[in-house]
Amino acid sequence: DTCLWLPEMARRLPRHVSLRDLHNFILDPTPEKVVQSGRFLSSELPVRVGHTRSIIERLPRSFNDSYGIRRFLIALADAQKSLAEIRSPTSLDEAIAHSQEMNMLVKSLDIDARNMCNSVRDDEKRVKSYPEAAHTLGQATFECLISSRALTSHYAHAASTHLPATAGPMGDEVKKQTVVRMHAIPQLVQIAILDSRAFSVEKFGVAPQVTLRLGTYPGEVVSLNPAETQTLESIEMDGMDAVCVDSMVHYICMEILKNSFRSMIQRFGELEIGSEEYHVDVHVSSSDSEVGITIEDFGGGMSETSRRSARRFFHSTAPPITPNYTYSRQFGAAFDGLGFGVPMSRLYAELMGGSLSLVVRPGQGTAAFIVIAKNT
């Protein structure tokens, strides 16, 4: 029964969600499906939050004994209690109010998590003394939040389709939320490239050239440079679309590109990096079931130790965003310099049925391979 999309999904992927199920759900969010989903979330979300809380509580006491982590554990306990106390919906009207309340609770918990992460990162001695505990803290927290955000935001979006046109600001806000859709991956990659170059210019004063190639069409090359914004609208891209969350694809590509740009600038210098000789290669290809994105730089590569550490939360090779400088926009990354780029990207890729892997060529550069399933 398609009305049971959420319970079926949770049994298959207890830590994550099925984007295909979410996509099918929002295509036809009947009142029965919305109410059924609300009932399921009333029991499921407190369990997910409680599981995360128990993982963190089992970490070494000397690691957990910090103001930021203690505050977050209290926030988890409060969220678990609040989620459990929300009355399960029995009608569409109740489900609409229920979805907005659950969505706001998860958003509040998201803010608590970000505050905790900033607090932990500021305590460098603690992170260096307990690297495994710090990684477990980050992974458990964001595995829970990513899946919970996906569930509650789509539930709220589905419920909002039944709101009257005069619903007001609350209805408008819910309807604007990011949901799973079919996207042309090359276009999302292009946007990430342009945003990454804009970020690099603001932060370093310069950005490497980027070459974007589409593997489905040998010889078709699109080169992007700061002087012109090219589009892919005139290029055939059949077979390169996937059911995904556009903001997650953007985040993954941008985090990898920012690392590549920084390593290239550090190796070749700001005066040389603008020439076509020093560039980053981006290649998008596809098969019947997956779309692949390869990002390859010539920044000299990283050590094996750094490559392994890059997968861990709270390990960063980059300095934080300059605190006394206001960037023109967020550029899609809230944790720059906190050691979240690669591990968060890996979680996003896994949510989309894919993976993220890094290959280092010592003395030459680093290649990142991103896989996104077409029908997760």
Short mmCIF file of C-alpha atoms in Angstrom, two decimals:
data_model
loop_
_atom_site.label_atom_id
_atom_site.label_comp_id
_atom_site.label_asym_id
_atom_site.label_seq_id
_atom_site.Cartn_x
_atom_site.Cartn_y
_atom_site.Cartn_z
CA ASP A 1 0.00 0.00 0.00
CA THR A 2 1.55 3.29 -1.10
CA CYS A 3 0.01 4.95 1.95
CA LEU A 4 2.67 3.13 3.99
CA TRP A 5 5.56 4.75 2.17
CA LEU A 6 7.23 6.04 5.34
CA PRO A 7 7.16 2.79 7.40
CA GLU A 8 8.37 0.78 4.40
CA MET A 9 11.18 3.24 3.83
CA ALA A 10 12.26 3.16 7.48
CA ARG A 11 12.48 -0.63 7.47
CA ARG A 12 14.67 -0.62 4.37
CA LEU A 13 16.92 2.29 5.30
CA PRO A 14 16.74 2.88 9.05
CA ARG A 15 19.33 5.69 9.10
CA HIS A 16 18.42 7.37 5.83
CA VAL A 17 15.45 7.86 3.54
CA SER A 18 14.37 6.78 0.08
CA LEU A 19 14.32 9.76 -2.26
CA ARG A 20 12.26 7.84 -4.79
CA ASP A 21 9.59 7.22 -2.15
CA LEU A 22 9.65 10.88 -1.17
CA HIS A 23 9.39 11.92 -4.81
CA ASN A 24 6.44 9.62 -5.49
CA PHE A 25 4.76 10.76 -2.28
CA ILE A 26 4.79 14.47 -3.11
CA LEU A 27 3.59 13.78 -6.67
CA ASP A 28 0.31 12.51 -5.25
CA PRO A 29 -0.06 13.54 -1.58
CA THR A 30 -3.61 12.38 -0.97
CA PRO A 31 -5.20 13.27 2.39
CA GLU A 32 -4.98 9.62 3.43
CA LYS A 33 -1.24 9.48 2.74
CA VAL A 34 -0.64 12.73 4.61
CA VAL A 35 -2.51 11.55 7.72
CA GLN A 36 -0.85 8.12 7.61
CA SER A 37 2.57 9.74 7.33
CA GLY A 38 1.85 11.98 10.30
CA ARG A 39 0.92 9.00 12.42
CA PHE A 40 4.12 7.24 11.46
CA LEU A 41 6.33 10.26 12.18
CA SER A 42 4.73 10.69 15.60
CA SER A 43 6.29 7.38 16.63
CA GLU A 44 9.38 7.36 14.39
CA LEU A 45 11.02 10.74 15.06
CA PRO A 46 11.23 10.41 18.87
CA VAL A 47 12.96 7.05 18.32
CA ARG A 48 15.49 8.55 15.90
CA VAL A 49 16.27 11.45 18.22
CA GLY A 50 16.48 9.13 21.22
CA HIS A 51 18.87 6.81 19.39
CA THR A 52 21.15 9.73 18.57
CA ARG A 53 21.04 10.89 22.17
CA SER A 54 22.02 7.42 23.44
CA ILE A 55 25.01 7.27 21.06
CA ILE A 56 26.31 10.61 22.27
CA GLU A 57 25.72 9.76 25.93
CA ARG A 58 27.92 6.64 25.51
CA LEU A 59 30.92 8.71 24.41
CA PRO A 60 33.73 9.16 26.98
CA ARG A 61 32.56 11.25 29.91
CA SER A 62 35.69 13.40 29.78
CA PHE A 63 34.83 14.26 26.16
CA ASN A 64 31.15 14.95 26.82
CA ASP A 65 31.94 17.14 29.81
CA SER A 66 31.73 20.39 27.89
CA TYR A 67 29.15 23.14 27.95
CA GLY A 68 28.27 22.80 24.25
CA ILE A 69 27.72 19.02 24.32
CA ARG A 70 25.79 19.13 27.59
CA ARG A 71 23.51 21.80 26.17
CA PHE A 72 22.97 19.71 23.04
CA LEU A 73 22.10 16.60 25.06
CA ILE A 74 19.50 18.65 26.91
CA ALA A 75 18.17 19.90 23.55
CA LEU A 76 17.93 16.31 22.28
CA ALA A 77 16.05 15.23 25.42
CA ASP A 78 13.67 18.18 25.10
CA ALA A 79 13.11 17.51 21.40
CA GLN A 80 12.48 13.80 22.03
CA LYS A 81 9.91 14.65 24.71
CA SER A 82 8.22 17.35 22.60
CA LEU A 83 8.02 15.12 19.52
CA ALA A 84 6.51 12.31 21.57
CA GLU A 85 3.93 14.61 23.16
CA ILE A 86 2.61 16.00 19.89
CA ARG A 87 -0.77 14.42 19.26
CA SER A 88 -0.87 12.06 16.29
CA PRO A 89 -3.20 13.41 13.56
CA THR A 90 -6.54 11.79 12.81
CA SER A 91 -7.70 14.17 10.07
CA LEU A 92 -6.21 16.28 7.30
CA ASP A 93 -6.67 19.52 9.24
CA GLU A 94 -4.83 18.04 12.21
CA ALA A 95 -2.09 16.71 9.91
CA ILE A 96 -1.50 20.18 8.43
CA ALA A 97 -0.94 21.70 11.89
CA HIS A 98 0.98 18.61 13.01
CA SER A 99 3.39 18.79 10.04
CA GLN A 100 4.22 22.43 10.68
CA GLU A 101 4.85 21.79 14.38
CA MET A 102 7.14 18.80 13.73
CA ASN A 103 8.99 20.68 11.02
CA MET A 104 9.64 23.61 13.36
CA LEU A 105 10.91 21.29 16.11
CA VAL A 106 13.41 19.65 13.76
CA LYS A 107 14.55 23.07 12.50
CA SER A 108 15.10 24.17 16.10
CA LEU A 109 17.14 21.04 16.78
CA ASP A 110 19.18 21.79 13.67
CA ILE A 111 20.10 25.19 15.13
CA ASP A 112 21.06 23.55 18.44
CA ALA A 113 23.31 21.12 16.53
CA ARG A 114 25.08 23.94 14.69
CA ASN A 115 25.69 25.80 17.95
CA MET A 116 27.08 22.62 19.51
CA CYS A 117 29.41 22.03 16.56
CA ASN A 118 30.81 25.54 16.73
CA SER A 119 31.39 25.12 20.46
CA VAL A 120 33.17 21.77 20.04
CA ARG A 121 35.34 23.05 17.21
CA ASP A 122 36.48 25.99 19.34
CA ASP A 123 37.82 23.48 21.88
CA GLU A 124 40.67 22.21 19.67
CA LYS A 125 42.43 20.45 22.54
CA ARG A 126 39.35 18.32 23.22
CA VAL A 127 38.92 17.42 19.54
CA LYS A 128 42.58 16.44 19.18
CA SER A 129 42.46 14.37 22.37
CA TYR A 130 39.30 12.50 21.30
CA PRO A 131 39.24 12.38 17.48
CA GLU A 132 37.12 9.20 17.34
CA ALA A 133 34.57 10.59 19.81
CA ALA A 134 34.40 13.89 17.92
CA HIS A 135 33.76 12.06 14.64
CA THR A 136 31.08 9.85 16.22
CA LEU A 137 29.41 12.95 17.67
CA GLY A 138 29.27 14.65 14.28
CA GLN A 139 28.20 11.57 12.34
CA ALA A 140 25.44 10.51 14.74
CA THR A 141 24.10 14.06 14.95
CA PHE A 142 23.89 14.68 11.23
CA GLU A 143 22.73 11.22 10.21
CA CYS A 144 19.72 11.90 12.42
CA LEU A 145 19.20 15.50 11.30
CA ILE A 146 19.59 14.89 7.56
CA SER A 147 17.05 12.07 7.51
CA SER A 148 14.68 13.84 9.93
CA ARG A 149 14.81 17.05 7.89
CA ALA A 150 14.02 15.11 4.72
CA LEU A 151 11.04 13.39 6.36
CA THR A 152 9.52 16.42 8.08
CA SER A 153 10.07 18.88 5.22
CA HIS A 154 8.39 16.59 2.70
CA TYR A 155 5.58 15.83 5.12
CA ALA A 156 5.05 19.56 5.62
CA HIS A 157 5.27 20.20 1.88
CA ALA A 158 2.71 17.46 1.14
CA ALA A 159 0.36 18.78 3.80
CA SER A 160 0.75 22.34 2.48
CA THR A 161 -0.66 21.30 -0.90
CA HIS A 162 -4.02 21.04 0.87
CA LEU A 163 -3.80 24.53 2.38
CA PRO A 164 -6.20 27.13 0.97
CA ALA A 165 -4.82 29.89 -1.22
CA THR A 166 -5.38 32.31 1.67
CA ALA A 167 -3.20 30.32 4.10
CA GLY A 168 -0.89 33.29 4.66
CA PRO A 169 2.83 33.49 5.46
CA MET A 170 3.05 30.09 7.18
CA GLY A 171 1.58 28.30 4.17
CA ASP A 172 3.80 30.22 1.77
CA GLU A 173 6.92 29.40 3.82
CA VAL A 174 6.19 25.66 3.90
CA LYS A 175 5.50 25.52 0.18
CA LYS A 176 8.92 27.06 -0.56
CA GLN A 177 10.84 24.25 1.13
CA THR A 178 13.34 22.24 -0.89
CA VAL A 179 11.92 18.90 -1.96
CA VAL A 180 13.12 16.00 -4.04
CA ARG A 181 12.74 16.55 -7.77
CA MET A 182 14.13 15.30 -11.06
CA HIS A 183 17.15 17.47 -11.95
CA ALA A 184 19.65 17.65 -14.79
CA ILE A 185 22.91 16.99 -12.92
CA PRO A 186 25.20 18.94 -15.33
CA GLN A 187 23.23 22.12 -14.70
CA LEU A 188 23.51 21.69 -10.92
CA VAL A 189 27.24 21.08 -11.29
CA GLN A 190 27.64 24.20 -13.41
CA ILE A 191 25.93 26.35 -10.78
CA ALA A 192 28.25 24.91 -8.12
CA ILE A 193 31.28 25.71 -10.28
CA LEU A 194 30.23 29.32 -10.75
CA ASP A 195 29.45 29.75 -7.04
CA SER A 196 32.77 28.14 -6.05
CA ARG A 197 34.72 30.44 -8.32
CA ALA A 198 32.86 33.46 -6.91
CA PHE A 199 33.71 32.30 -3.37
CA SER A 200 37.36 31.79 -4.31
CA VAL A 201 37.61 35.27 -5.82
CA GLU A 202 36.16 36.79 -2.64
CA LYS A 203 38.40 34.77 -0.32
CA PHE A 204 41.66 34.60 -2.28
CA GLY A 205 41.28 37.30 -4.92
CA VAL A 206 41.56 34.75 -7.74
CA ALA A 207 40.06 31.43 -8.89
CA PRO A 208 41.47 28.63 -11.08
CA GLN A 209 39.97 27.94 -14.48
CA VAL A 210 37.50 25.05 -14.62
CA THR A 211 36.78 22.73 -17.55
CA LEU A 212 33.43 20.93 -17.52
CA ARG A 213 33.06 17.87 -19.75
CA LEU A 214 29.99 15.76 -20.38
CA GLY A 215 30.99 12.13 -20.80
CA THR A 216 27.87 11.09 -22.66
CA TYR A 217 28.94 13.19 -25.61
CA PRO A 218 32.66 12.70 -26.37
CA GLY A 219 34.31 15.89 -27.47
CA GLU A 220 31.59 18.15 -26.04
CA VAL A 221 33.47 20.49 -23.71
CA VAL A 222 32.08 23.49 -21.87
CA SER A 223 34.70 25.83 -20.39
CA LEU A 224 33.69 28.23 -17.68
CA ASN A 225 35.57 31.42 -16.90
CA PRO A 226 34.80 34.49 -14.80
CA ALA A 227 34.15 36.69 -17.83
CA GLU A 228 31.15 34.81 -19.18
CA THR A 229 28.35 32.73 -17.72
CA GLN A 230 27.61 29.95 -20.16
CA THR A 231 24.55 27.74 -19.97
CA LEU A 232 23.97 24.12 -20.88
CA GLU A 233 20.47 24.66 -22.20
CA SER A 234 21.51 24.06 -25.82
CA ILE A 235 23.29 20.77 -25.07
CA GLU A 236 21.47 17.44 -25.11
CA MET A 237 21.65 15.86 -21.67
CA ASP A 238 19.40 12.81 -21.98
CA GLY A 239 20.28 10.25 -19.34
CA MET A 240 22.01 12.74 -17.03
CA ASP A 241 19.08 13.54 -14.78
CA ALA A 242 18.37 12.01 -11.39
CA VAL A 243 15.89 12.18 -8.54
CA CYS A 244 17.84 14.24 -6.01
CA VAL A 245 17.88 17.26 -3.73
CA ASP A 246 19.48 20.08 -5.71
CA SER A 247 20.92 21.80 -2.62
CA MET A 248 22.73 18.59 -1.62
CA VAL A 249 24.34 18.14 -5.04
CA HIS A 250 25.37 21.79 -4.91
CA TYR A 251 26.86 21.37 -1.42
CA ILE A 252 28.90 18.28 -2.37
CA CYS A 253 30.34 19.80 -5.55
CA MET A 254 31.06 23.13 -3.93
CA GLU A 255 32.87 21.64 -0.94
CA ILE A 256 35.11 19.53 -3.17
CA LEU A 257 35.76 22.44 -5.54
CA LYS A 258 36.65 24.81 -2.69
CA ASN A 259 39.23 22.32 -1.44
CA SER A 260 40.62 21.92 -4.96
CA PHE A 261 40.83 25.67 -5.52
CA ARG A 262 42.63 26.22 -2.23
CA SER A 263 45.21 23.52 -2.91
CA MET A 264 45.84 24.86 -6.43
CA ILE A 265 46.31 28.43 -5.20
CA GLN A 266 48.62 27.29 -2.40
CA ARG A 267 50.74 25.31 -4.86
CA PHE A 268 50.99 27.69 -7.81
CA GLY A 269 50.36 31.08 -6.22
CA GLU A 270 47.79 33.77 -6.88
CA LEU A 271 49.68 35.29 -9.83
CA GLU A 272 49.92 32.06 -11.84
CA ILE A 273 46.63 30.37 -11.01
CA GLY A 274 44.54 32.48 -13.37
CA SER A 275 46.19 31.08 -16.50
CA GLU A 276 44.61 28.25 -18.50
CA GLU A 277 47.62 26.06 -17.75
CA TYR A 278 46.43 25.53 -14.18
CA HIS A 279 42.86 24.31 -14.14
CA VAL A 280 40.43 21.96 -12.40
CA ASP A 281 38.77 19.23 -14.48
CA VAL A 282 35.12 18.37 -13.85
CA HIS A 283 33.58 15.45 -15.72
CA VAL A 284 29.91 14.36 -15.62
CA SER A 285 28.98 10.96 -16.99
CA SER A 286 26.09 8.53 -16.61
CA SER A 287 25.00 4.91 -16.88
CA ASP A 288 21.54 3.37 -16.85
CA SER A 289 21.31 3.61 -13.05
CA GLU A 290 23.78 6.27 -11.90
CA VAL A 291 25.23 9.68 -12.65
CA GLY A 292 28.90 10.23 -11.87
CA ILE A 293 30.76 13.47 -11.17
CA THR A 294 34.57 13.55 -11.15
CA ILE A 295 36.44 16.59 -9.84
CA GLU A 296 40.20 16.47 -10.38
CA ASP A 297 42.78 19.05 -9.41
CA PHE A 298 46.54 19.44 -9.70
CA GLY A 299 47.18 20.86 -6.26
CA GLY A 300 49.89 18.35 -5.35
CA GLY A 301 47.66 15.87 -3.54
CA MET A 302 47.37 15.19 0.18
CA SER A 303 49.11 12.67 2.38
CA GLU A 304 47.47 9.33 3.09
CA THR A 305 46.93 10.43 6.68
CA SER A 306 45.18 13.60 5.53
CA ARG A 307 43.04 11.64 3.08
CA ARG A 308 41.82 9.31 5.82
CA SER A 309 41.29 12.21 8.23
CA ALA A 310 39.33 14.19 5.64
CA ARG A 311 36.45 11.74 6.06
CA ARG A 312 36.17 12.58 9.75
CA PHE A 313 34.01 15.26 11.30
CA PHE A 314 35.88 18.13 12.97
CA HIS A 315 39.07 17.53 10.96
CA SER A 316 39.84 20.44 8.66
CA THR A 317 42.75 21.39 6.46
CA ALA A 318 41.29 24.85 5.86
CA PRO A 319 41.21 27.89 8.12
CA PRO A 320 37.73 29.08 9.15
CA ILE A 321 35.99 31.86 7.25
CA THR A 322 37.61 35.15 8.22
CA PRO A 323 35.53 36.31 11.22
CA ASN A 324 35.95 40.02 10.56
CA TYR A 325 34.94 39.84 6.89
CA THR A 326 31.36 39.61 5.63
CA TYR A 327 31.04 37.53 2.49
CA SER A 328 28.51 38.68 -0.06
CA ARG A 329 26.47 35.49 0.50
CA GLN A 330 26.63 32.18 2.30
CA PHE A 331 27.87 30.24 -0.76
CA GLY A 332 26.02 27.15 0.44
CA ALA A 333 28.33 26.15 3.29
CA ALA A 334 27.61 26.90 6.94
CA PHE A 335 30.61 25.07 8.39
CA ASP A 336 33.57 26.37 6.39
CA GLY A 337 36.79 25.50 8.21
CA LEU A 338 35.06 23.28 10.78
CA GLY A 339 35.97 19.96 9.15
CA PHE A 340 32.46 19.18 7.92
CA GLY A 341 32.81 19.52 4.15
CA VAL A 342 33.83 15.99 3.12
CA PRO A 343 31.97 13.99 5.81
CA MET A 344 28.75 15.96 5.27
CA SER A 345 29.15 15.53 1.52
CA ARG A 346 29.54 11.78 2.03
CA LEU A 347 26.30 11.64 4.07
CA TYR A 348 24.45 13.61 1.38
CA ALA A 349 25.78 11.31 -1.34
CA GLU A 350 24.68 8.25 0.63
CA LEU A 351 21.22 9.77 1.11
CA MET A 352 20.98 10.03 -2.68
CA GLY A 353 21.87 6.36 -3.06
CA GLY A 354 25.46 7.04 -4.03
CA SER A 355 28.92 7.54 -2.61
CA LEU A 356 31.90 9.88 -2.36
CA SER A 357 35.49 8.67 -2.62
CA LEU A 358 38.83 10.43 -2.82
CA VAL A 359 41.89 9.25 -4.75
CA VAL A 360 45.24 10.92 -4.17
CA ARG A 361 48.01 11.08 -6.76
CA PRO A 362 51.08 12.02 -4.70
CA GLY A 363 52.85 15.05 -6.11
CA GLN A 364 50.08 15.70 -8.65
CA GLY A 365 46.65 16.21 -7.15
CA THR A 366 43.42 14.75 -5.81
CA ALA A 367 40.42 13.30 -7.62
CA ALA A 368 36.97 13.11 -6.05
CA PHE A 369 34.43 10.63 -7.44
CA ILE A 370 30.78 11.38 -6.66
CA VAL A 371 28.04 8.90 -7.57
CA ILE A 372 24.33 9.71 -7.47
CA ALA A 373 21.69 7.04 -8.09
CA LYS A 374 19.07 7.98 -10.65
CA ASN A 375 16.28 6.27 -8.73
CA THR A 376 17.20 5.91 -5.07
#
